C-alpha positions as CSV (number, residue, x, y, z in Angstrom):
1,G,0.0,0.0,0.0
2,H,2.9,2.4,0.5
3,V,3.6,2.5,-3.2
4,T,0.0,3.3,-4.1
5,L,0.0,6.0,-1.3
6,A,3.2,7.6,-2.7
7,A,1.7,7.6,-6.2
8,E,-1.5,9.3,-4.9
9,I,0.6,11.9,-3.0
10,I,2.6,12.7,-6.1
11,D,-0.5,12.9,-8.3
12,T,-2.2,15.2,-5.7
13,L,0.7,17.5,-5.0
14,R,2.2,17.5,-8.5
15,P,5.7,18.6,-7.2
16,K,8.1,20.1,-9.7
17,T,10.7,17.5,-9.0
18,V,10.1,13.9,-8.0
19,L,13.1,11.7,-7.2
20,V,12.4,7.9,-6.9
21,D,15.2,5.9,-5.3
22,P,13.9,2.3,-5.9
23,V,15.4,0.7,-2.9
24,M,14.5,-2.9,-3.6
25,G,17.7,-5.0,-3.8
26,D,21.3,-5.3,-4.9
27,G,23.7,-7.8,-6.5
28,S,25.1,-9.0,-3.1
29,R,21.9,-10.8,-2.2
30,T,21.1,-14.4,-3.0
31,E,17.5,-15.3,-3.6
32,G,17.3,-13.1,-6.7
33,G,18.6,-9.9,-5.1
34,L,15.4,-8.4,-3.8
35,Y,15.1,-7.0,-0.2
36,I,11.4,-6.8,-0.7
37,G,8.6,-8.9,-2.3
38,Q,8.5,-9.1,-6.0
39,D,5.0,-7.6,-6.0
40,R,6.3,-4.5,-4.2
41,A,9.3,-4.3,-6.5
42,E,7.0,-4.4,-9.6
43,A,4.7,-1.8,-8.0
44,I,7.7,0.6,-7.7
45,C,8.5,0.0,-11.3
46,D,5.0,0.4,-12.5
47,Q,3.6,3.1,-10.3
48,L,6.5,5.3,-9.1
49,I,9.2,5.2,-11.8
50,P,6.8,6.6,-14.5
51,R,6.0,9.6,-12.1
52,A,9.8,10.3,-11.5
53,H,11.8,13.2,-13.0
54,I,14.9,11.6,-11.4
55,A,15.4,7.9,-10.7
56,T,18.4,6.7,-8.7
57,P,18.6,2.9,-8.9
58,N,21.8,1.1,-8.0
59,L,23.2,-1.0,-10.9
60,W,21.5,-4.1,-9.8
61,E,18.1,-2.3,-9.5
62,W,18.5,-0.8,-12.9
63,R,19.2,-4.3,-14.3
64,Y,16.1,-5.6,-12.5
65,M,13.9,-2.7,-13.7
66,T,15.0,-3.0,-17.3
67,G,14.9,-6.8,-17.5
68,N,18.6,-7.0,-17.9
69,L,19.7,-9.2,-14.9
70,N,21.4,-11.7,-17.1
71,E,23.4,-9.1,-19.1
72,A,27.2,-9.5,-19.0
73,P,28.5,-7.4,-16.1
74,D,30.4,-5.1,-18.3
75,T,27.5,-4.2,-20.5
76,P,27.0,-0.5,-20.0
77,P,23.7,0.7,-18.6
78,R,21.4,3.1,-20.5
79,P,18.9,5.8,-19.3
80,L,15.5,4.7,-18.1
81,V,12.8,5.4,-20.6
82,G,10.6,8.3,-19.7
83,V,12.8,9.6,-16.8
84,D,14.5,13.0,-17.3
85,E,17.6,12.1,-15.2
86,T,18.7,8.5,-14.4
87,L,21.5,8.4,-11.8
88,I,22.8,4.8,-11.5
89,T,24.8,4.3,-8.3
90,S,27.1,1.5,-7.2
91,V,28.7,1.1,-10.7
92,T,32.0,-0.7,-10.4
93,E,35.1,-0.9,-12.5
94,Q,37.8,-3.1,-11.0
95,D,38.7,-1.4,-7.7
96,R,36.7,1.7,-8.4
97,I,33.1,2.6,-7.7
98,G,31.0,5.5,-8.8
99,A,27.9,6.6,-10.7
100,I,26.6,7.2,-14.2
101,L,24.2,10.0,-14.8
102,F,22.0,10.2,-18.0
103,E,20.4,13.6,-18.6
104,G,19.5,15.7,-21.6
105,G,21.1,13.2,-24.0
106,Q,24.4,13.4,-22.2
107,T,26.2,10.8,-20.1
108,H,28.3,11.8,-17.1
109,R,30.4,9.2,-15.4
110,I,32.3,9.7,-12.1
111,M,34.5,7.0,-10.4
112,H,36.7,6.9,-7.4
113,E,38.6,4.4,-5.4
114,R,36.4,1.9,-3.6
115,Y,36.6,2.1,0.2
116,K,37.0,-1.2,2.0
117,G,34.9,-2.1,5.0
118,V,32.5,0.8,5.1
119,P,28.9,0.5,5.9
120,N,26.3,0.0,3.2
121,G,24.1,3.0,2.2
122,G,26.5,5.0,0.0
123,G,24.1,4.8,-3.0
124,D,21.2,5.9,-0.9
125,T,23.2,8.8,0.5
126,L,24.2,9.8,-3.0
127,A,20.6,9.8,-4.1
128,A,19.7,12.2,-1.2
129,A,22.7,14.4,-1.8
130,Y,21.9,14.6,-5.5
131,L,18.3,15.6,-4.9
132,G,19.5,18.3,-2.4
133,Q,21.9,19.7,-5.0
134,R,19.3,19.7,-7.7
135,L,16.7,21.4,-5.5
136,R,19.4,23.9,-4.6
137,G,19.6,24.9,-8.2
138,D,22.8,23.0,-9.4
139,D,22.7,21.7,-13.0
140,P,22.8,17.8,-13.2
141,R,26.6,17.6,-13.8
142,T,27.5,19.9,-11.0
143,A,25.0,18.2,-8.7
144,L,26.7,14.9,-9.5
145,A,30.2,16.2,-8.7
146,H,29.2,17.8,-5.4
147,S,27.1,14.7,-4.4
148,V,29.8,12.2,-5.1
149,S,32.3,14.4,-3.3
150,A,30.1,14.5,-0.3
151,V,29.6,10.7,-0.2
152,F,33.3,10.2,-0.7
153,A,33.9,12.3,2.4
154,I,31.3,10.5,4.4
155,M,32.7,7.1,3.5
156,G,36.2,8.4,4.3
157,A,34.9,9.5,7.8
158,A,33.2,6.2,8.3
159,Q,36.5,4.4,7.5
160,D,38.6,6.6,9.7
161,I,36.4,5.9,12.8
162,T,35.5,2.3,11.8
163,A,31.9,3.2,12.1
164,G,29.2,0.5,11.9
165,E,26.9,3.1,10.3
166,L,27.5,6.1,8.0
167,P,28.3,9.1,10.2
């Protein structure tokens, strides 16, 4: 019911900017990778993603939403159809991690060294930081740079204090 309620709120308020972070799974899970039931994951895809101006799936969620779970790991992602800005988080290349942003026909990629042993949640934090930067008025490319920089700093702080959670 929370997905239907969120869709009703979006339809009623008609906000200028809607970001949907489809927190539903990742590649480190067994049992198909979902954290939630498949019916809820499908509801997010069917009811919320079409209402989004910005979608921020992690790479596994993007593959799930586009039906590409069986693609070769090195197959590059593409923008989500009907979404103005697609920010794919947790994109990995060897020992690096980062994000790919699709907007206005352009692709922006930003990568950095992967931290070892930090808590989960970097992608979710990136989504929140990106939304904050966009609402602040930053263009998408600048918002991406500022957001990744912020998450990089948070991850570094978590590693420095061996935090069990993001500080």
